[in-house]
Structures are given as C-alpha cells and as structure tokens.
PDB file of C-alpha atoms in Angstrom:
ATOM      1  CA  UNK A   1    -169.728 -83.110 -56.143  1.00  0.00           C
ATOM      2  CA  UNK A   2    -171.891 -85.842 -57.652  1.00  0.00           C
ATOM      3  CA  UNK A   3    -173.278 -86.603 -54.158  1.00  0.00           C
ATOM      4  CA  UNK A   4    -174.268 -82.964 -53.805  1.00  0.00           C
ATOM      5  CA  UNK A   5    -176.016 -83.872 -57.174  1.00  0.00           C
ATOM      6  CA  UNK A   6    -177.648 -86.062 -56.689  1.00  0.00           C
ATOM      7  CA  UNK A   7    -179.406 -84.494 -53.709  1.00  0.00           C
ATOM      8  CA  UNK A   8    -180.130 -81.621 -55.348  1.00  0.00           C
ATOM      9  CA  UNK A   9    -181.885 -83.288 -58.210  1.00  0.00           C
ATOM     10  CA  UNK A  10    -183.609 -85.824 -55.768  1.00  0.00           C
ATOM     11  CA  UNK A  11    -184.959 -82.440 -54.000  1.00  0.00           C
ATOM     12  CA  UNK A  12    -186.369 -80.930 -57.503  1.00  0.00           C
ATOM     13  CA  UNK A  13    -187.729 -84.614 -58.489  1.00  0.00           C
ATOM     14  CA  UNK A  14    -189.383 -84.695 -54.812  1.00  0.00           C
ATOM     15  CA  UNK A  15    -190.987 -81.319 -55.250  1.00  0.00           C
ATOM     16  CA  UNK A  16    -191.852 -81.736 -58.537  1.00  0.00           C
ATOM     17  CA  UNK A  17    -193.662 -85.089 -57.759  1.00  0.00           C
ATOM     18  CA  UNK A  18    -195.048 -83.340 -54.585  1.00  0.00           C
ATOM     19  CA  UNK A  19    -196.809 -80.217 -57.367  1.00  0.00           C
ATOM     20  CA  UNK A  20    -198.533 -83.020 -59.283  1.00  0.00           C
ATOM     21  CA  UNK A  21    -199.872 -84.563 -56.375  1.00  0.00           C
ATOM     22  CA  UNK A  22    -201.573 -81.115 -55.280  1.00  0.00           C
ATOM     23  CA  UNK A  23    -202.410 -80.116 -58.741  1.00  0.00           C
ATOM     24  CA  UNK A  24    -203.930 -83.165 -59.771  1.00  0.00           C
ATOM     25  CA  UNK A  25    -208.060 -82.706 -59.358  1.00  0.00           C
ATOM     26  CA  UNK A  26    -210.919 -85.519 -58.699  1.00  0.00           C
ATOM     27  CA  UNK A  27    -213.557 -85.820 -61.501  1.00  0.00           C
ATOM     28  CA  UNK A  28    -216.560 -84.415 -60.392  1.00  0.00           C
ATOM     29  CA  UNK A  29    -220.207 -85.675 -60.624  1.00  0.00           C
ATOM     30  CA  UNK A  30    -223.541 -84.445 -60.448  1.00  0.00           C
ATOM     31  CA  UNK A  31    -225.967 -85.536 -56.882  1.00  0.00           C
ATOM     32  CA  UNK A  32    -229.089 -84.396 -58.692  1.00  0.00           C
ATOM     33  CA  UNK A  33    -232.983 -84.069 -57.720  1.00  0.00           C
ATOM     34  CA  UNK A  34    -235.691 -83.149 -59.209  1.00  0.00           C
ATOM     35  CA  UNK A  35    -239.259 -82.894 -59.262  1.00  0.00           C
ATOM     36  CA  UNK A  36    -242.104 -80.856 -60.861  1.00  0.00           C
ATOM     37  CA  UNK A  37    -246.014 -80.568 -61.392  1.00  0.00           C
ATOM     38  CA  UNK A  38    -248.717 -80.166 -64.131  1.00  0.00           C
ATOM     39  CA  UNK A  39    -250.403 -77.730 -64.181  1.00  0.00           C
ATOM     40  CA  UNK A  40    -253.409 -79.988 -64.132  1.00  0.00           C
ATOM     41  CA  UNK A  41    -252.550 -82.805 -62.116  1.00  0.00           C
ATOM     42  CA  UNK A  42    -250.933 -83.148 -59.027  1.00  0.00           C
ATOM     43  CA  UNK A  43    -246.846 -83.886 -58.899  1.00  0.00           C
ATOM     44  CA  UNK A  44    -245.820 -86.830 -60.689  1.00  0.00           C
ATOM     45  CA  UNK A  45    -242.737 -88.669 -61.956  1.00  0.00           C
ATOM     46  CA  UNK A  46    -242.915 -91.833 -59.248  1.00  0.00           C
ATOM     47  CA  UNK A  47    -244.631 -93.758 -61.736  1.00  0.00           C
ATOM     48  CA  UNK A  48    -243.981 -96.357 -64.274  1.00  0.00           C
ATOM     49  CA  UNK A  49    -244.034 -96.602 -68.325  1.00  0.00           C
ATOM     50  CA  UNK A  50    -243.737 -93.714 -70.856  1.00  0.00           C
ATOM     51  CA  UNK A  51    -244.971 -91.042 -68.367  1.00  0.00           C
ATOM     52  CA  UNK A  52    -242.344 -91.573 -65.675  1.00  0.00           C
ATOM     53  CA  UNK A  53    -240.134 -89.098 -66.453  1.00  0.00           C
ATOM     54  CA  UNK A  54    -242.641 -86.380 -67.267  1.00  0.00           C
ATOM     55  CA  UNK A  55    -244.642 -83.736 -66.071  1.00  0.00           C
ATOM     56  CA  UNK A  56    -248.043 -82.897 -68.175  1.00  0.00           C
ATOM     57  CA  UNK A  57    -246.400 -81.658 -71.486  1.00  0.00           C
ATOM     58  CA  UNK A  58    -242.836 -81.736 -69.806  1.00  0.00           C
ATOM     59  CA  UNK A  59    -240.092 -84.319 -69.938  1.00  0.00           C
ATOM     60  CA  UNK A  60    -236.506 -84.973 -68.454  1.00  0.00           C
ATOM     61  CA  UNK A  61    -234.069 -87.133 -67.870  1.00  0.00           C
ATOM     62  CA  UNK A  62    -230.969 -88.098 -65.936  1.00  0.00           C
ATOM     63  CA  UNK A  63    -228.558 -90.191 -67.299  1.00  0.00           C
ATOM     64  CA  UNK A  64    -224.539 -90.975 -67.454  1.00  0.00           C
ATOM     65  CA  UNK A  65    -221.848 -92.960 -68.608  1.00  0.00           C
ATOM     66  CA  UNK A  66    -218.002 -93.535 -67.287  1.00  0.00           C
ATOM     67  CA  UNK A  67    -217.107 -89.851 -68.642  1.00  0.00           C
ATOM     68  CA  UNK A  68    -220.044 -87.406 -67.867  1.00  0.00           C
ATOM     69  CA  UNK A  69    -223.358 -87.037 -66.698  1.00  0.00           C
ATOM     70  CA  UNK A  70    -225.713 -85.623 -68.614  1.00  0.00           C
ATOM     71  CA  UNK A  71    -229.144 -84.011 -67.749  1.00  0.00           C
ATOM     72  CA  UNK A  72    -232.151 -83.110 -70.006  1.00  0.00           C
ATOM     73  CA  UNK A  73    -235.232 -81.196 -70.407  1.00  0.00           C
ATOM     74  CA  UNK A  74    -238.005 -80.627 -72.892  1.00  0.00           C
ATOM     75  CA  UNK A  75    -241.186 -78.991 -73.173  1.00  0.00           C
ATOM     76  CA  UNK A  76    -243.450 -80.164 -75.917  1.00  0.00           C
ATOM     77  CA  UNK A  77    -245.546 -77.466 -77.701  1.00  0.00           C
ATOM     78  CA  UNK A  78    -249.195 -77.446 -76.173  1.00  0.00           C
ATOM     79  CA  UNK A  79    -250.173 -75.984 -79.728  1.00  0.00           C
ATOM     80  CA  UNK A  80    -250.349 -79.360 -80.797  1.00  0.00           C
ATOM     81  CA  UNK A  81    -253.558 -80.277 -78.806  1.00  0.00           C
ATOM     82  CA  UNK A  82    -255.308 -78.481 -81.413  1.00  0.00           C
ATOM     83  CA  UNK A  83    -254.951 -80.684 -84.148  1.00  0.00           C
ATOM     84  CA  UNK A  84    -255.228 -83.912 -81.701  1.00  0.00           C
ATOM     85  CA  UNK A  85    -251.996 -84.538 -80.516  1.00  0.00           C
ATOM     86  CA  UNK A  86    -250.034 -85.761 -77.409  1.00  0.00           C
ATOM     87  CA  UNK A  87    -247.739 -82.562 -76.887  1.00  0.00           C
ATOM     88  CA  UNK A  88    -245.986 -84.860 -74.358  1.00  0.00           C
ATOM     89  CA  UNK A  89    -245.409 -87.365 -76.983  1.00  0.00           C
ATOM     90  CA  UNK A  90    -242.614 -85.773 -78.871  1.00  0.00           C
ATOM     91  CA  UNK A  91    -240.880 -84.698 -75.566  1.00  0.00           C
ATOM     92  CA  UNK A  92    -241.021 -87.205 -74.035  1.00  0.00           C
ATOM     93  CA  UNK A  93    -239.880 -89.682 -76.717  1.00  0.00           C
ATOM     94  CA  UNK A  94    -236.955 -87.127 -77.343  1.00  0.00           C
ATOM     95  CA  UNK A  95    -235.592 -86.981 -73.593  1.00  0.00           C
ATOM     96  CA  UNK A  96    -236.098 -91.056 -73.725  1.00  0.00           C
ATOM     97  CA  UNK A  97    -233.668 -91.276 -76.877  1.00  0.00           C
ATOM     98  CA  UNK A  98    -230.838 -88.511 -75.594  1.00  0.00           C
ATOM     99  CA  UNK A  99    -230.965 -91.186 -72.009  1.00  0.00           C
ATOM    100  CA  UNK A 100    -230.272 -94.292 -74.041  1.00  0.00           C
ATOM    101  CA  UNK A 101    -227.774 -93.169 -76.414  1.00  0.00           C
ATOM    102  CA  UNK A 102    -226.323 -91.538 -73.143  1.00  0.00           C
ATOM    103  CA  UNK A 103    -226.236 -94.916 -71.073  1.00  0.00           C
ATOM    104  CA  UNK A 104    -224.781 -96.923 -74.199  1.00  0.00           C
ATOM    105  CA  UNK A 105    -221.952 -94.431 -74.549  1.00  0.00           C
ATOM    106  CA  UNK A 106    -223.310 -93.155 -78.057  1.00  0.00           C
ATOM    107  CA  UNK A 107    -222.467 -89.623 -77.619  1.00  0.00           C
ATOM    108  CA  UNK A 108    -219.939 -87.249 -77.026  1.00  0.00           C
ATOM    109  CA  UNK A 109    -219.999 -84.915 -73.679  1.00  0.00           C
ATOM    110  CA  UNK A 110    -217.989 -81.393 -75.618  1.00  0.00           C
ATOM    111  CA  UNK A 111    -221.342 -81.953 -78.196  1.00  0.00           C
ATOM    112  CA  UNK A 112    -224.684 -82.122 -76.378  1.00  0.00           C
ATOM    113  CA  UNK A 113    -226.197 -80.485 -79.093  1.00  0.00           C
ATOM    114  CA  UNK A 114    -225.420 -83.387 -81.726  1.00  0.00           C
ATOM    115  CA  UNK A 115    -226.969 -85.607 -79.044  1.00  0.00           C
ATOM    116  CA  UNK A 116    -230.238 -83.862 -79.564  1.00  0.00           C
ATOM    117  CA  UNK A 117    -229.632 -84.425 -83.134  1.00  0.00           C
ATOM    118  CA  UNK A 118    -229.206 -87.450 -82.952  1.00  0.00           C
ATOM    119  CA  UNK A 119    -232.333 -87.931 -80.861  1.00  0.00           C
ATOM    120  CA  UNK A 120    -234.244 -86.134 -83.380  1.00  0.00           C
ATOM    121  CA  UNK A 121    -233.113 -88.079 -86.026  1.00  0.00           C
ATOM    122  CA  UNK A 122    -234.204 -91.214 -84.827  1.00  0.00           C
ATOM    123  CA  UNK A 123    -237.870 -89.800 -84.577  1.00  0.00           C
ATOM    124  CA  UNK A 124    -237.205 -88.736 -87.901  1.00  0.00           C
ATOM    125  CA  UNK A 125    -236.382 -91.816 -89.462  1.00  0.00           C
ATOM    126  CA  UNK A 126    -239.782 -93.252 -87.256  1.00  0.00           C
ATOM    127  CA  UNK A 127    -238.528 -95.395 -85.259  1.00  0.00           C
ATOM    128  CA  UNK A 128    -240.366 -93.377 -82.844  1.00  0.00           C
ATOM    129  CA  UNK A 129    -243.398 -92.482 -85.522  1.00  0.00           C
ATOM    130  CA  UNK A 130    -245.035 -89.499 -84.025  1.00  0.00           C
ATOM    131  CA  UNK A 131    -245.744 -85.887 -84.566  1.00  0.00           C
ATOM    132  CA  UNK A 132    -245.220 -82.533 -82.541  1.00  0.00           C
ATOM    133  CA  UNK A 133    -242.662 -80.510 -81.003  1.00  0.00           C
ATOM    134  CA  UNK A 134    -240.385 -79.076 -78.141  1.00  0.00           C
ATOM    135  CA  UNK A 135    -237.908 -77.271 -76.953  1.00  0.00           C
ATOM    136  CA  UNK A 136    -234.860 -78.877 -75.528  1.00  0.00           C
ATOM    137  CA  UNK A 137    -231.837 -78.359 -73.235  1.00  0.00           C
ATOM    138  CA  UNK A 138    -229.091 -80.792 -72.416  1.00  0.00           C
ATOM    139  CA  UNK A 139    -226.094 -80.140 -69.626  1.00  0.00           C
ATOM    140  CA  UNK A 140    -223.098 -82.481 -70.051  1.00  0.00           C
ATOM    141  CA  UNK A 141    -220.386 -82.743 -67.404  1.00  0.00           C
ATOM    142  CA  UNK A 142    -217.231 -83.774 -68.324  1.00  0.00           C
ATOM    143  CA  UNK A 143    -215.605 -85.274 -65.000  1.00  0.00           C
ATOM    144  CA  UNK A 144    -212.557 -85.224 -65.881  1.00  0.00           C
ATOM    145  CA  UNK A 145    -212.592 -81.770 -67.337  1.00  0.00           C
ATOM    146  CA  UNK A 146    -214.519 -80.364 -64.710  1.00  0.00           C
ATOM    147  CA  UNK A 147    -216.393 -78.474 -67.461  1.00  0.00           C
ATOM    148  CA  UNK A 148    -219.911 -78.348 -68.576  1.00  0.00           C
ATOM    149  CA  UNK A 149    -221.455 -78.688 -71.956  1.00  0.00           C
ATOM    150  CA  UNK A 150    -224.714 -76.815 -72.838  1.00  0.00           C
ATOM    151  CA  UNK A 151    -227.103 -77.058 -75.399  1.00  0.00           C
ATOM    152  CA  UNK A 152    -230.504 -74.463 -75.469  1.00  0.00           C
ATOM    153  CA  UNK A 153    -233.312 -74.528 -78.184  1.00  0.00           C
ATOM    154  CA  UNK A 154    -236.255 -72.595 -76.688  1.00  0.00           C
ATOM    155  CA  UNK A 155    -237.535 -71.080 -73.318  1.00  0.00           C
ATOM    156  CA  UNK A 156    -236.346 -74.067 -71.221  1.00  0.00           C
ATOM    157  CA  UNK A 157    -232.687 -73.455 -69.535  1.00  0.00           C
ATOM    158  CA  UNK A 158    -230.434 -73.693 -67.112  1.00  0.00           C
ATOM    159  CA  UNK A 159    -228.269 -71.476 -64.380  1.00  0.00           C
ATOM    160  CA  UNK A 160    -224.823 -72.033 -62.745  1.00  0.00           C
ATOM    161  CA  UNK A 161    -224.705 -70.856 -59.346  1.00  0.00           C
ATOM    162  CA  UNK A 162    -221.450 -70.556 -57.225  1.00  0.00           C
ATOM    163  CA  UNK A 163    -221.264 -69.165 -53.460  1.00  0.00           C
ATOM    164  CA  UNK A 164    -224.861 -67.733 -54.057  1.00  0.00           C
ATOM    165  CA  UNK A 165    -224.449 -65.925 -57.381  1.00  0.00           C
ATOM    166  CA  UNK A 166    -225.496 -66.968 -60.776  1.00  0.00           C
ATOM    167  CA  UNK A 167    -222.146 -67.351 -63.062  1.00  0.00           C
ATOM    168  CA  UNK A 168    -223.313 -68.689 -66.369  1.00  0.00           C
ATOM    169  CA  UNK A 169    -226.896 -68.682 -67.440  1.00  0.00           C
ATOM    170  CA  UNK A 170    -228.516 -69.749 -70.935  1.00  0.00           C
ATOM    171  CA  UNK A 171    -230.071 -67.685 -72.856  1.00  0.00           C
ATOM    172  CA  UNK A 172    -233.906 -67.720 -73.932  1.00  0.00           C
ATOM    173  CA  UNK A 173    -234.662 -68.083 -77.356  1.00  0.00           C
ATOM    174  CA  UNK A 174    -238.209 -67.173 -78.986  1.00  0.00           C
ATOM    175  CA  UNK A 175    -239.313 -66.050 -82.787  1.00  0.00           C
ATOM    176  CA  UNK A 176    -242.093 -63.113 -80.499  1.00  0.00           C
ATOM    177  CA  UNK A 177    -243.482 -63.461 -77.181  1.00  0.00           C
ATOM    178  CA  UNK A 178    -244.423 -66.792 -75.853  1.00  0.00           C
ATOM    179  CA  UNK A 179    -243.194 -68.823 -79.114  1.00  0.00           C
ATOM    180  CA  UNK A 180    -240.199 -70.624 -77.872  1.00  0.00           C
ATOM    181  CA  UNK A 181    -237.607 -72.145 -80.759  1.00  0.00           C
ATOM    182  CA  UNK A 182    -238.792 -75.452 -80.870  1.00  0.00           C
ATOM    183  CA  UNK A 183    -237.635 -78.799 -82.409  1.00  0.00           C
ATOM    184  CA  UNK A 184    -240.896 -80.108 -84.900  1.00  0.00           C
ATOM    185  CA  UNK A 185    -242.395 -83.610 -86.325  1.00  0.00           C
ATOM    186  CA  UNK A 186    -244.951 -82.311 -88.787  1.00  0.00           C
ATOM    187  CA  UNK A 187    -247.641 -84.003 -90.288  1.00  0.00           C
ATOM    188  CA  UNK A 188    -247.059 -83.594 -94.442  1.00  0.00           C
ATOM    189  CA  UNK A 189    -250.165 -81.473 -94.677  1.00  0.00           C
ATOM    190  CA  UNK A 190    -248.627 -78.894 -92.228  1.00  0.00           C
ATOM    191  CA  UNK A 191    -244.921 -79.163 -94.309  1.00  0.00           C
ATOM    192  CA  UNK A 192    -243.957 -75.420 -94.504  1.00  0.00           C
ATOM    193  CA  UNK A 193    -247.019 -74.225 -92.161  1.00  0.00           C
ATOM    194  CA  UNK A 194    -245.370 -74.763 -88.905  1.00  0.00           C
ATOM    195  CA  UNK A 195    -242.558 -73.973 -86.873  1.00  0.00           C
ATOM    196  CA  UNK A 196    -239.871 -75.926 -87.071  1.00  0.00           C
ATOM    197  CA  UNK A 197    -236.029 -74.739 -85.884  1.00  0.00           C
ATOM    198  CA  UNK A 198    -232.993 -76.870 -86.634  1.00  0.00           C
ATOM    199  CA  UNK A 199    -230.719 -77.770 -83.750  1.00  0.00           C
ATOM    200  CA  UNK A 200    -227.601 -75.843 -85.251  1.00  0.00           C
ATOM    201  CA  UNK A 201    -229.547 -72.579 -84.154  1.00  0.00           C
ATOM    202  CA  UNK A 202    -229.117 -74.039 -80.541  1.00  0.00           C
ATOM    203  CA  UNK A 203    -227.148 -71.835 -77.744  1.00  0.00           C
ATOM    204  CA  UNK A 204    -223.914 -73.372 -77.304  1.00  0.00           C
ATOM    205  CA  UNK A 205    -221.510 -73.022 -74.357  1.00  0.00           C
ATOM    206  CA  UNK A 206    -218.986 -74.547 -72.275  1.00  0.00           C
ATOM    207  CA  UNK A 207    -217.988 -73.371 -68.468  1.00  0.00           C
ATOM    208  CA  UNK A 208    -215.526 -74.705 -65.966  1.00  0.00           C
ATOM    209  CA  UNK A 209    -217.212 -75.848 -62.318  1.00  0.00           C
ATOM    210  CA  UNK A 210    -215.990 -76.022 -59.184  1.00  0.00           C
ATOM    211  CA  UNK A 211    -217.288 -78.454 -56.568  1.00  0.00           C
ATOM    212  CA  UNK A 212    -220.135 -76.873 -54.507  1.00  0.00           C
ATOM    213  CA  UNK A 213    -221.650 -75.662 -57.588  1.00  0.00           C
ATOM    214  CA  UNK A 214    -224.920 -76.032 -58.470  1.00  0.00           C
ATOM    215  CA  UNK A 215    -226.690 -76.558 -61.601  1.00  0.00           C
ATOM    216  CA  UNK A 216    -230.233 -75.497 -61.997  1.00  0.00           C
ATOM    217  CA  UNK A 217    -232.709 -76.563 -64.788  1.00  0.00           C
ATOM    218  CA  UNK A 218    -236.133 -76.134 -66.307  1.00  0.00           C
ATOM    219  CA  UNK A 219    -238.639 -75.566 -68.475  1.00  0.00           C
ATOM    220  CA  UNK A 220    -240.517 -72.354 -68.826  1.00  0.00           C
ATOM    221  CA  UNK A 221    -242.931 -72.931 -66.435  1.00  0.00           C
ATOM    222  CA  UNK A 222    -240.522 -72.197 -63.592  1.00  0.00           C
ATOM    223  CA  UNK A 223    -238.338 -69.721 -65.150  1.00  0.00           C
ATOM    224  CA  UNK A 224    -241.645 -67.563 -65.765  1.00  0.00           C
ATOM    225  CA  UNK A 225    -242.960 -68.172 -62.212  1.00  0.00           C
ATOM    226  CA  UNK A 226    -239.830 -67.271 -60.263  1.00  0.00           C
ATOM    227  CA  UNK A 227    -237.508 -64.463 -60.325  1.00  0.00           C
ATOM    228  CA  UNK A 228    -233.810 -64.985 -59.953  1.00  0.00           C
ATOM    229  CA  UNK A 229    -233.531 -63.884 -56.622  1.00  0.00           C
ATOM    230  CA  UNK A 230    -235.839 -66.392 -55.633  1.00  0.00           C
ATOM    231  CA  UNK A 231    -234.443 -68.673 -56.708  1.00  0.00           C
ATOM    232  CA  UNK A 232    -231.174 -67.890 -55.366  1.00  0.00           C
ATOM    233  CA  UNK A 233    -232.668 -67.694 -52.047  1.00  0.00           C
ATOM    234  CA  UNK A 234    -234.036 -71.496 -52.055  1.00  0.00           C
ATOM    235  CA  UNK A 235    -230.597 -72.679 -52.879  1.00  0.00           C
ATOM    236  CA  UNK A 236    -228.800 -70.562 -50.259  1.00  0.00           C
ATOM    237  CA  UNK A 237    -231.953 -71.783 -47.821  1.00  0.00           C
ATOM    238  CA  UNK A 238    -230.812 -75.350 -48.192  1.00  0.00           C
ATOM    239  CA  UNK A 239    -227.542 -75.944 -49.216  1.00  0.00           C
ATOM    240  CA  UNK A 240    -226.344 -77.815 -46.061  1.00  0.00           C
ATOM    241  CA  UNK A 241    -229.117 -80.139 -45.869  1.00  0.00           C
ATOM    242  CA  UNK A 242    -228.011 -83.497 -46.768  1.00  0.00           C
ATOM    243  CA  UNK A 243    -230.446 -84.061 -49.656  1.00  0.00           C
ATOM    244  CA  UNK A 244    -229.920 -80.496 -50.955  1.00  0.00           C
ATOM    245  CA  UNK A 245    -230.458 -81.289 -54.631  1.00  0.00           C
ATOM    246  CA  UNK A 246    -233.775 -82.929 -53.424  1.00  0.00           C
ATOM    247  CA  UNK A 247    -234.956 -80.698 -51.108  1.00  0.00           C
ATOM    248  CA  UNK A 248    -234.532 -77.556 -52.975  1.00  0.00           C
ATOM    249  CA  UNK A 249    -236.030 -79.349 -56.146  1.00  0.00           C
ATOM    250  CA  UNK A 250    -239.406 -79.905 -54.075  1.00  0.00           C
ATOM    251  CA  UNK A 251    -239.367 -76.586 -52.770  1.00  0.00           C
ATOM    252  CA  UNK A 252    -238.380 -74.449 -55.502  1.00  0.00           C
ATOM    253  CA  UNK A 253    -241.210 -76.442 -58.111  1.00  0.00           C
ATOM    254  CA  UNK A 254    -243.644 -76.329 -55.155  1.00  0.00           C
ATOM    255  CA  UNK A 255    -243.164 -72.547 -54.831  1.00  0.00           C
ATOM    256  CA  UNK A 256    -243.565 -71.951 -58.147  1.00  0.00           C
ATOM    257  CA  UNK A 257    -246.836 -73.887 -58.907  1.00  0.00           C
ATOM    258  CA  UNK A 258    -247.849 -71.693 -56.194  1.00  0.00           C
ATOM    259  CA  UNK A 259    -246.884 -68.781 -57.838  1.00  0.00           C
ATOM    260  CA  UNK A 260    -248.580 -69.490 -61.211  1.00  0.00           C
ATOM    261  CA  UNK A 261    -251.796 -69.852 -59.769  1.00  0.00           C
ATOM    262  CA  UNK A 262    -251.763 -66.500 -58.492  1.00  0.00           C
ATOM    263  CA  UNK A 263    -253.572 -63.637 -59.783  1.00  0.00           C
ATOM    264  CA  UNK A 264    -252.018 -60.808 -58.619  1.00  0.00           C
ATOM    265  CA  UNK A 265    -248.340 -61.783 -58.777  1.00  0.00           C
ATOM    266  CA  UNK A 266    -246.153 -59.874 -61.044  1.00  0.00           C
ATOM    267  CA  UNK A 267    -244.184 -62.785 -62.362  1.00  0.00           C
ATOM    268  CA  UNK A 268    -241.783 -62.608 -65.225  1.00  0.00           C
ATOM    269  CA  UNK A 269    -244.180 -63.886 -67.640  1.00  0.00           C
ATOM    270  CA  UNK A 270    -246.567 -60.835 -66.906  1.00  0.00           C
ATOM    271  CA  UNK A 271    -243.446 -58.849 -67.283  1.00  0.00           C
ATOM    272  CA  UNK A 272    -242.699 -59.872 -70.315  1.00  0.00           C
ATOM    273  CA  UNK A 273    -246.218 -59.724 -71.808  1.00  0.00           C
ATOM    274  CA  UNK A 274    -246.265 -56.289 -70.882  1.00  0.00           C
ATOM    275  CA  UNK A 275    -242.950 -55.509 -72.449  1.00  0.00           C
ATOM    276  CA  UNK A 276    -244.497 -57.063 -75.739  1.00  0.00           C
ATOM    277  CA  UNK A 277    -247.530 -54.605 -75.189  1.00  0.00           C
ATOM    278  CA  UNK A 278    -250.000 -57.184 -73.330  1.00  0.00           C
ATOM    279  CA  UNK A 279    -251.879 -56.392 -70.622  1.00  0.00           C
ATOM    280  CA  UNK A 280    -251.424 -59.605 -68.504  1.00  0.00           C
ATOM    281  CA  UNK A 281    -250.768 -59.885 -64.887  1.00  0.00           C
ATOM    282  CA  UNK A 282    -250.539 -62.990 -62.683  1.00  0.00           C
ATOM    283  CA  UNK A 283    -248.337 -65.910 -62.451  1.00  0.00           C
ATOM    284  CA  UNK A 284    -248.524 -68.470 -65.392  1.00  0.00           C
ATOM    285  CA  UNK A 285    -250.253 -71.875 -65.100  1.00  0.00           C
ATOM    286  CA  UNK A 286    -247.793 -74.446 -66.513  1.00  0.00           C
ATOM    287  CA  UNK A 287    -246.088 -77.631 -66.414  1.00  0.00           C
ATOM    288  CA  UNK A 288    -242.757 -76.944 -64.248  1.00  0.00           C
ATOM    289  CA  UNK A 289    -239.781 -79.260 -64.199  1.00  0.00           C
ATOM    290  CA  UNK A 290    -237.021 -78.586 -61.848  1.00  0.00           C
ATOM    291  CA  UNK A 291    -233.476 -80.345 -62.347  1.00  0.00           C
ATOM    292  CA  UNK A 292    -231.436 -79.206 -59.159  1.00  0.00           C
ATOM    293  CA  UNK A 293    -227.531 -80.741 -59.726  1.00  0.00           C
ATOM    294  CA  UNK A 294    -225.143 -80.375 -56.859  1.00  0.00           C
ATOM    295  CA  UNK A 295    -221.690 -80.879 -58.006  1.00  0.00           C
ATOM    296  CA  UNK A 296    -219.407 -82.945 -56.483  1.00  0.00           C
ATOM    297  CA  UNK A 297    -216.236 -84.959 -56.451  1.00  0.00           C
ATOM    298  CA  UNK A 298    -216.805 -88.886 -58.005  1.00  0.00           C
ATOM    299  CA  UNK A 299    -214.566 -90.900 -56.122  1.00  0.00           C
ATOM    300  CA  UNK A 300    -215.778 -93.805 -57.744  1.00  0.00           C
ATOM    301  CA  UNK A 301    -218.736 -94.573 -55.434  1.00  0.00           C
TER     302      UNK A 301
END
C-alpha cells in the first residue's frame, strides 16, 4: 500500500512539475525601429548631439533597463516660434530626461505617466532652463508581465496590432481642433495666458501582449497623414522580413511625408477640419516620427 503511494504521489508531483514547466512564459522585449522626417528637412536622426533623436519639432527615444523597455515620443508646440523659441527644445529635453532616468533604473514600468512627471519636473526645477511645450506618450513593457504601460497627453499615440488587427489604441486628446493637450514651460509674462495641461489628465492604460505583436507609435504628423488601414497594410506587407521593425518604420514615415505633401488627398487631418467646420483638404505638412516595436521573447541576448 505505501508503495502504491508513493507512485501515485510521484505521478501527481511529476505532472504537476511537468504544468509549471509549460505554463511558465519568457519575458518579452521590444526589436524596435524607427525613423521619421521634417517637414522641412530631409530624414534625420543619424546624427550626433541634442538633435539626434529628433525630427524638426519632434523627439523620441528608446531606452530600457533589466525589467522593461520603454519607448517615447513628443511633439513640441510649433506655437512657440512666435515668440522666439526652439519648439524642439522642450521636447527634446523632455524625451532626453524620461531615457536617463529610464537607463539608471529611476522609474517604475506600471507608472509611465509619473516618469513624464518626473521629466517635467526636472525642467521645472531648471536644470534644463528652457521654455515651451509638447505633447508626450510613453509605452512601458513589463517583461516579465508581458503587459504594457501607456501614458497619452496630446495628439501623439500609439496602436497595438495582433494578427493584422488593431487591439488597443490611445486615445487623442485636444481642448478644439488642432490644439493637442500639451505639457508647458512658460515664460512669467505668459503665467495664466497659455496652455498648460498637467500630466494627471494623461490617458492611462495597461494591456497584456503576446509575442508577434506589434507596437506602433507617433506623433501627429503620421497619425493625420495615414489612415488605419494603411497602416495596417505596411505592417502585414512586411512582417516576415528580418528587419521588420526597421523596414516598416522607413516605409510607413516615407509614405506618409508623401502623403502630407499632397494636395488632393483626403487625409484624416482634412477630415477632421471639416468635421470642425473647415474647409481644408490635402494631406498635412509635419514633422512625423514613427516608433515601430516588434515584440518578442528576451532570452537574455
């Protein structure tokens, strides 16, 4: 009897053992690319000081540390230019701050939105003394959770897409047409005048992934140059090619500087204007940054 035990729990412990084994999931990791345009220059991003990471008024970055990786994007507030100011300053400088406090482990992947907070408070407290404004978006993966963290002030954003279908998209926020939320350094004459949003008003979300996904982001100037569908297509076009993040990256920004210097393209941005009541057609000459994240398993490589 206590042999027939003892098999019979060596069996259970076996299987049991044998369920965690085949339960158990890799932490996954982002293969990203990306690449973009202003809309007055040509593409950019290969070269070397403050400007390296940015495109015109645009900024990103790509960072991680031993428990996520973390992407960014902001689009500073061309407005600025009247008064004499860098619009790619403050975004740039923003995106900068989120990457180190990234790479020295200073943040927490469930809370990108306190990393922008952070961020900003740095510029703030002028260690970074400038003036302006942007939008931002950060996307944290947790490996181990296989989840992603978002955080979405403005017109910038992100989608999820999974076997060729979007899945989880942000959500754009603007005060009336064309006037994104936006994050704001303000010189004390223009205290009160300007806008100015505070991170807490950021969309917040969370979302499991699956390896294979992929993770789109930009700023405005794509999302109001290309359709969804479009999109979609791109990704589907190149999804076995060995550099897919890349590749669709330099495609999918290439098509849609294309598209914004065309006048007789209905592109969402005319759309839009003429859902606000303005007669505008065409595509929309921007700076476009495109983040394309392919997610896959981190086997420690």
């Amino acid at each position: 009897m206590q042999g027939l035990f003892g098999r019979v729990f060596f069996r259970a412990f076996a299987s049991n053992v044998q369920t965690e084994i085949k339960t158990k999931q890799d932490p996954l990791k982002f293969v990203t690319g990306c690449t973009g345009f202003s809309k007055s220059l040509s593409p950019a991003g290969t070269g070397t000081g403050p400007k390296k990471w940015s495109f015109g008024d645009d900024a990103y970055f790509v960072a991680r540390d031993k428990t996520a990786d973390v992407l960014g994007v902001a689009d500073g507030v061309g407005g600025w230019r009247n008064y004499g100011i860098d619009p790619s300053a403050f975004s740039t400088s923003l995106m900068r701050v989120c990457e180190r406090l990234v790479e020295n482990g200073h943040f927490k992947p469930q809370s990108p939105a306190n990393l922008i907070q952070d961020s900003y408070e740095e510029i703030l407290a002028h260690k970074y003394p400038l003036i302006g404004g942007s939008t931002a978006c950060v996307v944290a993966l947790h490996k181990a959770e296989r989840t992603i963290y978002t955080a979405n002030l403005g017109d910038s954003g992100f989608m999820l897409i999974r076997n060729g279908e979007v899945v989880h998209r942000s959500e754009e926020q603007q005060h009336y047409f064309n006037t994104p939320f936006q994050l704001t350094v303000a010189p004390p004459e223009q205290e009160g005048l300007v806008l100015s949003d505070r991170i807490d008003m950021a969309a917040k979300s969370s979302y499991k992934v699956e390896e294979g996904d992929v993770l789109l982001m930009g700023t405005d100037g794509l999302f109001d140059n290309m359709h969804e569908d479009m999109i979609l297509d791109y990704i589907s076009k190149y999804k076995d090619h060995k550099d897919a993040s890349k590749v669709s990256a330099n495609h999918i920004a290439q098509k849609a500087h294309d598209l914004s210097l065309d006048p007789d393209y209905m592109s969402p941005f005319s759309m839009s204007a003429l859902n606000a009541g303005i007669p505008i057609t065409g595509g929309k000459p921007d700076d476009i940054t495109v983040l394309v994240a392919t997610v896959s398993c981190d086997l420690g490589t």
